[in-house]
Amino acid sequence: MAIERTLSIIKPDATARNITGRIITKLEDAGLRIIAQKRVRWRTSEAQKFYEVHKERPFYDDLVAFMTSGPIVLQVLEGEDAVARNREVMGATNPADAAPGTIRAEFAESIERNSVHGSDSPENAAKEIALCFSDDEIVG
Ligand code: CMP
């Protein structure tokens, strides 16, 4: 299996509850290595750009407001099959559908306040990583 990179975000609902460490433990236990990480607060324009693909969706404005409501932790994760592995440990977008033991089953509050984001394909991972990190911030 190929070594991949994926973009992960620990969202404002999780930073507010001080559970970033518990989420990171789940990522690391799943075999993912954090090779870049920073805690930031997005401006509206940054959240709008990141979620541009959802611009026409009814939840877009609420999503942007939520993602700028508090600090977030941006991460680059590396490992075998990292995109799929991260999506597996995150669980389904809606916590009501997330498998037991996944991050969203344990920690998410709702489909919007769902604690984490993860890239959905290697192609999008490359785009999202480039949007959030400069090359010299990534130390593999
Ligand atoms: P994320 O993986 O960050 O990608 C887009 C986000 O939109 C998603 O997680 C959810 O937090 C949020 N969202 C809010 N409402 C919906 C919805 N009805 N369907 C999908 N995503 C939603």
Short mmCIF file of N, CA and C and ligand atoms in Angstrom, two decimals:
data_model
loop_
_atom_site.label_atom_id
_atom_site.label_comp_id
_atom_site.label_asym_id
_atom_site.label_seq_id
_atom_site.Cartn_x
_atom_site.Cartn_y
_atom_site.Cartn_z
N MET A 1 0.84 -1.21 0.00
CA MET A 1 0.00 0.00 0.00
C MET A 1 0.87 1.26 0.00
N ALA A 2 0.37 2.29 -0.64
CA ALA A 2 1.18 3.51 -0.79
C ALA A 2 1.16 4.36 0.48
N ILE A 3 2.29 5.01 0.73
CA ILE A 3 2.31 6.01 1.81
C ILE A 3 1.69 7.28 1.25
N GLU A 4 0.65 7.75 1.93
CA GLU A 4 -0.09 8.94 1.48
C GLU A 4 -0.07 10.01 2.55
N ARG A 5 -0.51 11.19 2.14
CA ARG A 5 -0.73 12.29 3.08
C ARG A 5 -2.18 12.74 2.97
N THR A 6 -2.74 13.20 4.07
CA THR A 6 -4.09 13.73 4.05
C THR A 6 -4.18 14.93 4.98
N LEU A 7 -5.17 15.79 4.70
CA LEU A 7 -5.36 16.99 5.54
C LEU A 7 -6.45 16.69 6.56
N SER A 8 -6.15 17.01 7.81
CA SER A 8 -7.09 16.80 8.90
C SER A 8 -7.33 18.14 9.61
N ILE A 9 -8.57 18.35 10.03
CA ILE A 9 -8.88 19.54 10.85
C ILE A 9 -9.62 19.09 12.09
N ILE A 10 -9.14 19.54 13.25
CA ILE A 10 -9.90 19.39 14.50
C ILE A 10 -10.71 20.67 14.64
N LYS A 11 -12.03 20.53 14.67
CA LYS A 11 -12.94 21.67 14.50
C LYS A 11 -13.23 22.41 15.82
N PRO A 12 -13.88 23.59 15.72
CA PRO A 12 -14.10 24.42 16.91
C PRO A 12 -14.90 23.75 18.03
N ASP A 13 -15.81 22.83 17.70
CA ASP A 13 -16.55 22.17 18.79
C ASP A 13 -15.60 21.35 19.66
N ALA A 14 -14.53 20.82 19.05
CA ALA A 14 -13.58 19.99 19.79
C ALA A 14 -12.55 20.84 20.55
N THR A 15 -12.07 21.91 19.91
CA THR A 15 -11.12 22.76 20.65
C THR A 15 -11.82 23.40 21.86
N ALA A 16 -13.12 23.74 21.70
CA ALA A 16 -13.87 24.36 22.81
C ALA A 16 -13.98 23.41 24.00
N ARG A 17 -14.08 22.10 23.70
CA ARG A 17 -14.23 21.12 24.79
C ARG A 17 -12.90 20.55 25.27
N ASN A 18 -11.78 21.09 24.72
CA ASN A 18 -10.44 20.68 25.16
C ASN A 18 -10.20 19.19 24.97
N ILE A 19 -10.62 18.67 23.80
CA ILE A 19 -10.45 17.23 23.55
C ILE A 19 -9.53 16.97 22.35
N THR A 20 -8.66 17.95 22.03
CA THR A 20 -7.77 17.73 20.87
C THR A 20 -6.84 16.54 21.14
N GLY A 21 -6.36 16.40 22.36
CA GLY A 21 -5.45 15.29 22.68
C GLY A 21 -6.13 13.94 22.52
N ARG A 22 -7.39 13.85 22.92
CA ARG A 22 -8.09 12.57 22.80
C ARG A 22 -8.30 12.21 21.33
N ILE A 23 -8.52 13.23 20.50
CA ILE A 23 -8.69 12.98 19.06
C ILE A 23 -7.35 12.57 18.44
N ILE A 24 -6.28 13.27 18.84
CA ILE A 24 -4.95 12.95 18.30
C ILE A 24 -4.56 11.51 18.67
N THR A 25 -4.88 11.09 19.87
CA THR A 25 -4.57 9.70 20.27
C THR A 25 -5.26 8.71 19.34
N LYS A 26 -6.50 8.99 18.98
CA LYS A 26 -7.22 8.07 18.06
C LYS A 26 -6.54 8.05 16.69
N LEU A 27 -6.10 9.23 16.21
CA LEU A 27 -5.42 9.28 14.91
C LEU A 27 -4.12 8.48 14.96
N GLU A 28 -3.35 8.70 16.01
CA GLU A 28 -2.06 7.99 16.13
C GLU A 28 -2.27 6.49 16.32
N ASP A 29 -3.27 6.12 17.11
CA ASP A 29 -3.54 4.69 17.32
C ASP A 29 -3.96 4.01 16.02
N ALA A 30 -4.50 4.80 15.07
CA ALA A 30 -4.90 4.25 13.77
C ALA A 30 -3.70 4.15 12.82
N GLY A 31 -2.51 4.50 13.29
CA GLY A 31 -1.32 4.36 12.46
C GLY A 31 -0.97 5.60 11.66
N LEU A 32 -1.63 6.72 11.97
CA LEU A 32 -1.36 7.96 11.25
C LEU A 32 -0.33 8.79 12.03
N ARG A 33 0.57 9.41 11.29
CA ARG A 33 1.66 10.20 11.88
C ARG A 33 1.41 11.67 11.56
N ILE A 34 1.46 12.52 12.59
CA ILE A 34 1.26 13.97 12.37
C ILE A 34 2.59 14.57 11.93
N ILE A 35 2.66 14.99 10.66
CA ILE A 35 3.92 15.54 10.15
C ILE A 35 3.86 17.06 9.99
N ALA A 36 2.70 17.65 10.30
CA ALA A 36 2.57 19.11 10.39
C ALA A 36 1.34 19.39 11.23
N GLN A 37 1.40 20.45 12.03
CA GLN A 37 0.26 20.76 12.88
C GLN A 37 0.34 22.23 13.32
N LYS A 38 -0.80 22.92 13.25
CA LYS A 38 -0.85 24.27 13.81
C LYS A 38 -2.26 24.61 14.24
N ARG A 39 -2.35 25.39 15.33
CA ARG A 39 -3.64 25.84 15.84
C ARG A 39 -3.84 27.27 15.34
N VAL A 40 -4.95 27.50 14.65
CA VAL A 40 -5.21 28.81 14.05
C VAL A 40 -6.68 29.17 14.26
N ARG A 41 -6.99 30.43 13.98
CA ARG A 41 -8.39 30.81 13.86
C ARG A 41 -8.60 31.37 12.47
N TRP A 42 -9.46 30.73 11.68
CA TRP A 42 -9.67 31.14 10.30
C TRP A 42 -10.44 32.43 10.21
N ARG A 43 -10.06 33.26 9.23
CA ARG A 43 -10.90 34.38 8.81
C ARG A 43 -12.03 33.80 7.95
N THR A 44 -13.10 34.58 7.80
CA THR A 44 -14.22 34.13 6.97
C THR A 44 -13.74 33.76 5.57
N SER A 45 -12.86 34.59 4.99
CA SER A 45 -12.40 34.33 3.61
C SER A 45 -11.64 33.00 3.51
N GLU A 46 -10.91 32.63 4.56
CA GLU A 46 -10.17 31.37 4.54
C GLU A 46 -11.13 30.17 4.57
N ALA A 47 -12.15 30.25 5.44
CA ALA A 47 -13.13 29.16 5.53
C ALA A 47 -13.93 29.05 4.23
N GLN A 48 -14.29 30.21 3.66
CA GLN A 48 -15.05 30.20 2.40
C GLN A 48 -14.24 29.52 1.30
N LYS A 49 -12.95 29.83 1.25
CA LYS A 49 -12.11 29.25 0.20
C LYS A 49 -11.95 27.74 0.41
N PHE A 50 -11.69 27.34 1.66
CA PHE A 50 -11.48 25.92 1.93
C PHE A 50 -12.70 25.09 1.53
N TYR A 51 -13.90 25.62 1.85
CA TYR A 51 -15.13 24.86 1.60
C TYR A 51 -15.85 25.30 0.32
N GLU A 52 -15.09 25.91 -0.61
CA GLU A 52 -15.67 26.42 -1.86
C GLU A 52 -16.51 25.37 -2.61
N VAL A 53 -16.06 24.13 -2.53
CA VAL A 53 -16.76 23.03 -3.23
C VAL A 53 -18.22 22.89 -2.74
N HIS A 54 -18.50 23.37 -1.52
CA HIS A 54 -19.86 23.27 -0.96
C HIS A 54 -20.65 24.58 -1.10
N LYS A 55 -20.13 25.51 -1.91
CA LYS A 55 -20.70 26.87 -1.99
C LYS A 55 -22.20 26.89 -2.28
N GLU A 56 -22.66 25.98 -3.09
CA GLU A 56 -24.09 25.98 -3.47
C GLU A 56 -24.96 25.20 -2.49
N ARG A 57 -24.34 24.57 -1.49
CA ARG A 57 -25.11 23.73 -0.57
C ARG A 57 -25.81 24.61 0.47
N PRO A 58 -26.99 24.19 0.94
CA PRO A 58 -27.75 25.03 1.88
C PRO A 58 -27.03 25.27 3.21
N PHE A 59 -26.09 24.37 3.56
CA PHE A 59 -25.41 24.51 4.86
C PHE A 59 -24.13 25.34 4.79
N TYR A 60 -23.80 25.88 3.60
CA TYR A 60 -22.49 26.52 3.40
C TYR A 60 -22.26 27.71 4.36
N ASP A 61 -23.21 28.63 4.43
CA ASP A 61 -22.99 29.82 5.28
C ASP A 61 -22.85 29.43 6.75
N ASP A 62 -23.69 28.51 7.20
CA ASP A 62 -23.60 28.05 8.60
C ASP A 62 -22.26 27.36 8.86
N LEU A 63 -21.81 26.57 7.87
CA LEU A 63 -20.53 25.86 8.01
C LEU A 63 -19.38 26.86 8.14
N VAL A 64 -19.39 27.89 7.30
CA VAL A 64 -18.33 28.91 7.36
C VAL A 64 -18.39 29.64 8.72
N ALA A 65 -19.61 29.97 9.18
CA ALA A 65 -19.74 30.65 10.48
C ALA A 65 -19.21 29.77 11.60
N PHE A 66 -19.54 28.48 11.55
CA PHE A 66 -19.06 27.55 12.58
C PHE A 66 -17.54 27.42 12.56
N MET A 67 -16.98 27.27 11.37
CA MET A 67 -15.53 27.02 11.26
C MET A 67 -14.69 28.25 11.62
N THR A 68 -15.34 29.41 11.71
CA THR A 68 -14.63 30.63 12.13
C THR A 68 -15.02 31.03 13.55
N SER A 69 -15.79 30.18 14.23
CA SER A 69 -16.32 30.56 15.56
C SER A 69 -15.31 30.35 16.68
N GLY A 70 -14.20 29.68 16.39
CA GLY A 70 -13.19 29.43 17.42
C GLY A 70 -11.96 28.82 16.79
N PRO A 71 -10.96 28.48 17.63
CA PRO A 71 -9.74 27.91 17.09
C PRO A 71 -9.97 26.54 16.46
N ILE A 72 -9.13 26.23 15.47
CA ILE A 72 -9.10 24.90 14.86
C ILE A 72 -7.65 24.41 14.85
N VAL A 73 -7.47 23.10 14.72
CA VAL A 73 -6.12 22.55 14.59
C VAL A 73 -6.00 21.91 13.21
N LEU A 74 -5.10 22.47 12.40
CA LEU A 74 -4.83 21.94 11.06
C LEU A 74 -3.68 20.94 11.16
N GLN A 75 -3.84 19.81 10.46
CA GLN A 75 -2.80 18.78 10.53
C GLN A 75 -2.58 18.16 9.15
N VAL A 76 -1.33 17.77 8.88
CA VAL A 76 -1.06 16.85 7.78
C VAL A 76 -0.75 15.51 8.41
N LEU A 77 -1.49 14.48 7.99
CA LEU A 77 -1.29 13.12 8.49
C LEU A 77 -0.65 12.29 7.39
N GLU A 78 0.28 11.44 7.79
CA GLU A 78 0.96 10.58 6.82
C GLU A 78 0.87 9.14 7.28
N GLY A 79 0.73 8.23 6.32
CA GLY A 79 0.72 6.81 6.65
C GLY A 79 0.26 6.01 5.46
N GLU A 80 0.25 4.69 5.63
CA GLU A 80 -0.24 3.82 4.56
C GLU A 80 -1.71 4.09 4.33
N ASP A 81 -2.07 4.39 3.09
CA ASP A 81 -3.48 4.57 2.74
C ASP A 81 -4.13 5.64 3.64
N ALA A 82 -3.40 6.73 3.86
CA ALA A 82 -3.79 7.70 4.90
C ALA A 82 -5.18 8.31 4.70
N VAL A 83 -5.56 8.56 3.43
CA VAL A 83 -6.87 9.20 3.19
C VAL A 83 -7.99 8.29 3.70
N ALA A 84 -7.96 7.04 3.26
CA ALA A 84 -9.02 6.09 3.66
C ALA A 84 -8.92 5.75 5.15
N ARG A 85 -7.71 5.60 5.64
CA ARG A 85 -7.53 5.25 7.05
C ARG A 85 -8.06 6.36 7.96
N ASN A 86 -7.80 7.60 7.57
CA ASN A 86 -8.31 8.72 8.38
C ASN A 86 -9.83 8.76 8.33
N ARG A 87 -10.40 8.52 7.15
CA ARG A 87 -11.87 8.56 7.04
C ARG A 87 -12.50 7.43 7.86
N GLU A 88 -11.78 6.31 7.93
CA GLU A 88 -12.28 5.19 8.74
C GLU A 88 -12.28 5.55 10.23
N VAL A 89 -11.20 6.15 10.71
CA VAL A 89 -11.13 6.47 12.15
C VAL A 89 -12.02 7.66 12.49
N MET A 90 -12.31 8.55 11.50
CA MET A 90 -13.23 9.67 11.77
C MET A 90 -14.66 9.16 11.93
N GLY A 91 -15.07 8.21 11.09
CA GLY A 91 -16.47 7.75 11.08
C GLY A 91 -17.30 8.61 10.15
N ALA A 92 -18.56 8.24 9.97
CA ALA A 92 -19.46 8.92 9.03
C ALA A 92 -19.66 10.39 9.41
N THR A 93 -19.92 11.23 8.37
CA THR A 93 -20.10 12.67 8.57
C THR A 93 -21.15 12.96 9.66
N ASN A 94 -22.27 12.24 9.57
CA ASN A 94 -23.32 12.40 10.59
C ASN A 94 -23.03 11.44 11.75
N PRO A 95 -22.79 11.97 12.94
CA PRO A 95 -22.41 11.08 14.05
C PRO A 95 -23.46 10.00 14.34
N ALA A 96 -24.70 10.26 13.94
CA ALA A 96 -25.75 9.25 14.16
C ALA A 96 -25.46 7.98 13.34
N ASP A 97 -24.69 8.14 12.26
CA ASP A 97 -24.37 7.00 11.40
C ASP A 97 -22.95 6.46 11.64
N ALA A 98 -22.20 7.08 12.53
CA ALA A 98 -20.78 6.73 12.70
C ALA A 98 -20.63 5.44 13.49
N ALA A 99 -19.70 4.60 13.05
CA ALA A 99 -19.48 3.30 13.71
C ALA A 99 -18.92 3.50 15.12
N PRO A 100 -19.27 2.60 16.04
CA PRO A 100 -18.75 2.69 17.41
C PRO A 100 -17.22 2.74 17.43
N GLY A 101 -16.68 3.57 18.31
CA GLY A 101 -15.23 3.66 18.44
C GLY A 101 -14.61 4.71 17.55
N THR A 102 -15.36 5.21 16.56
CA THR A 102 -14.80 6.26 15.70
C THR A 102 -14.84 7.61 16.43
N ILE A 103 -14.05 8.55 15.90
CA ILE A 103 -13.96 9.88 16.52
C ILE A 103 -15.34 10.54 16.57
N ARG A 104 -16.06 10.49 15.45
CA ARG A 104 -17.36 11.18 15.42
C ARG A 104 -18.38 10.47 16.29
N ALA A 105 -18.34 9.14 16.36
CA ALA A 105 -19.28 8.44 17.26
C ALA A 105 -19.03 8.84 18.70
N GLU A 106 -17.78 9.01 19.06
CA GLU A 106 -17.46 9.31 20.47
C GLU A 106 -17.58 10.78 20.82
N PHE A 107 -17.25 11.66 19.86
CA PHE A 107 -17.09 13.07 20.24
C PHE A 107 -18.02 14.06 19.52
N ALA A 108 -18.51 13.72 18.31
CA ALA A 108 -19.26 14.73 17.55
C ALA A 108 -20.60 15.04 18.19
N GLU A 109 -21.01 16.30 18.03
CA GLU A 109 -22.27 16.76 18.63
C GLU A 109 -23.43 16.74 17.63
N SER A 110 -23.10 16.91 16.33
CA SER A 110 -24.13 16.95 15.29
C SER A 110 -23.43 16.84 13.94
N ILE A 111 -24.21 16.82 12.84
CA ILE A 111 -23.59 16.72 11.50
C ILE A 111 -22.71 17.93 11.22
N GLU A 112 -23.05 19.09 11.75
CA GLU A 112 -22.20 20.27 11.56
C GLU A 112 -21.05 20.29 12.58
N ARG A 113 -21.39 20.13 13.84
CA ARG A 113 -20.37 20.16 14.92
C ARG A 113 -19.83 18.73 15.06
N ASN A 114 -19.13 18.29 13.97
CA ASN A 114 -18.73 16.88 13.92
C ASN A 114 -17.24 16.66 14.18
N SER A 115 -16.62 17.60 14.88
CA SER A 115 -15.30 17.45 15.52
C SER A 115 -14.08 17.38 14.60
N VAL A 116 -14.22 16.75 13.43
CA VAL A 116 -13.05 16.61 12.55
C VAL A 116 -13.46 16.70 11.08
N HIS A 117 -12.48 17.12 10.27
CA HIS A 117 -12.60 17.05 8.81
C HIS A 117 -11.43 16.21 8.31
N GLY A 118 -11.65 15.47 7.24
CA GLY A 118 -10.56 14.76 6.58
C GLY A 118 -10.76 14.79 5.08
N SER A 119 -9.68 14.92 4.32
CA SER A 119 -9.77 14.95 2.85
C SER A 119 -10.48 13.70 2.35
N ASP A 120 -11.22 13.85 1.22
CA ASP A 120 -11.99 12.71 0.73
C ASP A 120 -11.31 11.96 -0.42
N SER A 121 -10.16 12.44 -0.88
CA SER A 121 -9.42 11.74 -1.95
C SER A 121 -7.97 12.23 -1.91
N PRO A 122 -7.04 11.45 -2.46
CA PRO A 122 -5.65 11.92 -2.51
C PRO A 122 -5.51 13.22 -3.28
N GLU A 123 -6.32 13.41 -4.34
CA GLU A 123 -6.25 14.64 -5.14
C GLU A 123 -6.68 15.84 -4.28
N ASN A 124 -7.79 15.70 -3.58
CA ASN A 124 -8.24 16.80 -2.72
C ASN A 124 -7.29 17.00 -1.54
N ALA A 125 -6.69 15.92 -1.06
CA ALA A 125 -5.71 16.05 0.03
C ALA A 125 -4.56 16.96 -0.40
N ALA A 126 -4.05 16.73 -1.60
CA ALA A 126 -2.94 17.55 -2.08
C ALA A 126 -3.34 19.02 -2.17
N LYS A 127 -4.57 19.28 -2.66
CA LYS A 127 -5.04 20.67 -2.76
C LYS A 127 -5.21 21.28 -1.38
N GLU A 128 -5.84 20.54 -0.46
CA GLU A 128 -6.11 21.09 0.88
C GLU A 128 -4.82 21.32 1.66
N ILE A 129 -3.85 20.40 1.50
CA ILE A 129 -2.57 20.57 2.20
C ILE A 129 -1.87 21.84 1.69
N ALA A 130 -1.88 22.03 0.37
CA ALA A 130 -1.22 23.20 -0.22
C ALA A 130 -1.90 24.49 0.22
N LEU A 131 -3.21 24.42 0.45
CA LEU A 131 -3.96 25.60 0.88
C LEU A 131 -3.64 25.98 2.33
N CYS A 132 -3.32 25.00 3.15
CA CYS A 132 -3.18 25.22 4.60
C CYS A 132 -1.74 25.28 5.10
N PHE A 133 -0.80 24.70 4.36
CA PHE A 133 0.59 24.62 4.84
C PHE A 133 1.57 25.00 3.74
N SER A 134 2.66 25.66 4.14
CA SER A 134 3.78 25.84 3.21
C SER A 134 4.68 24.61 3.33
N ASP A 135 5.50 24.37 2.32
CA ASP A 135 6.34 23.16 2.31
C ASP A 135 7.23 23.07 3.55
N ASP A 136 7.75 24.23 4.02
CA ASP A 136 8.69 24.16 5.14
C ASP A 136 8.01 23.96 6.50
N GLU A 137 6.67 23.94 6.50
CA GLU A 137 5.96 23.61 7.75
C GLU A 137 5.71 22.11 7.89
N ILE A 138 6.00 21.36 6.83
CA ILE A 138 5.73 19.91 6.83
C ILE A 138 7.06 19.18 7.02
N VAL A 139 7.13 18.45 8.14
CA VAL A 139 8.38 17.79 8.49
C VAL A 139 8.09 16.29 8.63
N GLY A 140 8.29 15.55 7.55
CA GLY A 140 7.93 14.13 7.52
C GLY A 140 9.00 13.27 8.15
P1 CMP B 1 -16.59 18.07 6.54
O1 CMP B 1 -15.93 16.74 6.40
O2 CMP B 1 -15.80 19.15 7.17
O3 CMP B 1 -17.09 18.57 5.10
C1 CMP B 1 -18.16 19.48 4.95
C2 CMP B 1 -18.89 19.73 6.23
O4 CMP B 1 -20.16 20.31 6.12
C3 CMP B 1 -19.15 18.42 6.93
O5 CMP B 1 -17.93 17.88 7.41
C4 CMP B 1 -20.15 18.82 7.99
O6 CMP B 1 -19.54 19.30 9.16
C5 CMP B 1 -20.86 20.03 7.35
N1 CMP B 1 -22.28 19.79 7.10
C6 CMP B 1 -23.28 20.47 7.66
N2 CMP B 1 -24.45 20.02 7.23
C7 CMP B 1 -24.20 19.02 6.36
C8 CMP B 1 -25.04 18.15 5.58
N3 CMP B 1 -26.36 18.22 5.60
N4 CMP B 1 -24.42 17.23 4.80
C9 CMP B 1 -23.06 17.14 4.76
N5 CMP B 1 -22.24 17.95 5.48
C10 CMP B 1 -22.81 18.87 6.28
#
